[in-house]
Amino acid sequence: GICGTDIHVFRGEYLADYPIIPGHEFSGSIEEIGSRVKKLKTGDRVAVEPNIACDKCYNCLNNRQNFCLNWQGIGVTRPGAMAQYVVAPEKNVF
């Protein structure tokens, strides 16, 4: 679905890397997994947390991932879900 944030990204009113495929609120099923993925399998139905923390910066190491200094956002700084396929780290998939 379309969220208000997607509209702001489209209008250039929100931090984004252009060109960008929007779509940060989504669910779906897994079509393919990477070689290091352990907890998921092809066909799993999932929801995705679009905020990707680095887990290495000062804030992440102090359990403040919401203030990650190297934040990435699916649909904002990475290609989003308004495409046939989208890529997300295993830690962000539930």
CSV table of C-alpha atoms in Angstrom, one decimal:
chain,number,residue,atom,x,y,z
A,1,GLY,CA,0.0,0.0,0.0
A,2,ILE,CA,0.9,3.6,-0.2
A,3,CYS,CA,1.8,5.5,3.0
A,4,GLY,CA,2.1,9.2,3.6
A,5,THR,CA,5.9,8.8,3.7
A,6,ASP,CA,5.9,7.4,0.2
A,7,ILE,CA,4.1,10.6,-1.0
A,8,HIS,CA,6.7,12.8,0.8
A,9,VAL,CA,9.5,10.7,-0.8
A,10,PHE,CA,7.9,11.1,-4.2
A,11,ARG,CA,7.6,14.9,-3.8
A,12,GLY,CA,11.2,15.2,-2.6
A,13,GLU,CA,10.1,16.3,0.9
A,14,TYR,CA,11.8,13.5,2.7
A,15,LEU,CA,15.4,12.2,3.0
A,16,ALA,CA,15.8,9.8,0.1
A,17,ASP,CA,18.4,8.7,-2.4
A,18,TYR,CA,17.1,9.3,-5.9
A,19,PRO,CA,16.1,7.7,-8.1
A,20,ILE,CA,14.3,5.4,-5.6
A,21,ILE,CA,11.7,2.7,-5.8
A,22,PRO,CA,9.3,3.6,-2.9
A,23,GLY,CA,7.4,1.3,-0.6
A,24,HIS,CA,8.5,0.8,3.0
A,25,GLU,CA,5.4,-0.8,4.5
A,26,PHE,CA,4.9,-4.3,3.1
A,27,SER,CA,4.6,-8.0,3.5
A,28,GLY,CA,5.0,-10.9,1.1
A,29,SER,CA,6.4,-14.3,0.5
A,30,ILE,CA,10.1,-15.3,0.2
A,31,GLU,CA,11.1,-16.2,-3.4
A,32,GLU,CA,14.8,-16.6,-2.8
A,33,ILE,CA,17.2,-16.6,0.1
A,34,GLY,CA,20.9,-15.8,0.4
A,35,SER,CA,23.5,-18.4,1.4
A,36,ARG,CA,23.9,-17.1,4.9
A,37,VAL,CA,20.2,-17.0,5.8
A,38,LYS,CA,19.4,-19.5,8.5
A,39,LYS,CA,15.9,-18.7,10.0
A,40,LEU,CA,13.8,-18.3,6.8
A,41,LYS,CA,13.0,-20.5,3.8
A,42,THR,CA,11.5,-20.1,0.4
A,43,GLY,CA,7.7,-19.7,0.5
A,44,ASP,CA,7.6,-18.2,4.0
A,45,ARG,CA,5.0,-15.5,4.4
A,46,VAL,CA,6.7,-12.5,6.0
A,47,ALA,CA,6.4,-8.9,7.2
A,48,VAL,CA,9.5,-6.6,7.0
A,49,GLU,CA,10.8,-3.9,9.3
A,50,PRO,CA,12.1,-1.3,6.8
A,51,ASN,CA,14.5,0.5,9.1
A,52,ILE,CA,17.9,-1.1,8.8
A,53,ALA,CA,20.4,-0.4,11.6
A,54,CYS,CA,24.1,-1.0,11.1
A,55,ASP,CA,24.6,-2.6,14.5
A,56,LYS,CA,28.1,-1.2,14.6
A,57,CYS,CA,27.9,2.5,15.4
A,58,TYR,CA,27.9,4.0,18.9
A,59,ASN,CA,24.1,4.2,19.1
A,60,CYS,CA,23.5,0.7,17.9
A,61,LEU,CA,26.1,-0.7,20.3
A,62,ASN,CA,24.2,1.1,23.1
A,63,ASN,CA,20.9,-0.5,22.0
A,64,ARG,CA,19.6,2.7,20.4
A,65,GLN,CA,19.2,1.4,16.8
A,66,ASN,CA,16.5,3.9,16.2
A,67,PHE,CA,19.3,6.5,16.2
A,68,CYS,CA,21.7,4.6,14.0
A,69,LEU,CA,24.3,6.8,12.5
A,70,ASN,CA,24.4,4.7,9.3
A,71,TRP,CA,20.6,4.1,9.0
A,72,GLN,CA,19.3,2.7,5.8
A,73,GLY,CA,15.6,2.6,4.9
A,74,ILE,CA,13.9,0.2,2.4
A,75,GLY,CA,11.9,2.4,0.1
A,76,VAL,CA,13.9,5.5,1.1
A,77,THR,CA,17.7,4.9,0.8
A,78,ARG,CA,17.3,1.4,-0.7
A,79,PRO,CA,14.9,0.1,-3.4
A,80,GLY,CA,11.4,-0.5,-1.9
A,81,ALA,CA,8.5,-2.8,-2.3
A,82,MET,CA,6.7,-1.0,-5.2
A,83,ALA,CA,8.5,-3.5,-7.4
A,84,GLN,CA,8.0,-7.2,-8.2
A,85,TYR,CA,10.9,-8.1,-5.8
A,86,VAL,CA,12.6,-6.4,-2.8
A,87,VAL,CA,15.7,-7.3,-0.8
A,88,ALA,CA,15.8,-7.2,3.0
A,89,PRO,CA,18.3,-8.4,5.6
A,90,GLU,CA,17.3,-11.5,7.5
A,91,LYS,CA,17.3,-9.6,10.8
A,92,ASN,CA,14.5,-7.4,9.5
A,93,VAL,CA,12.2,-10.2,8.3
A,94,PHE,CA,9.5,-11.7,10.5
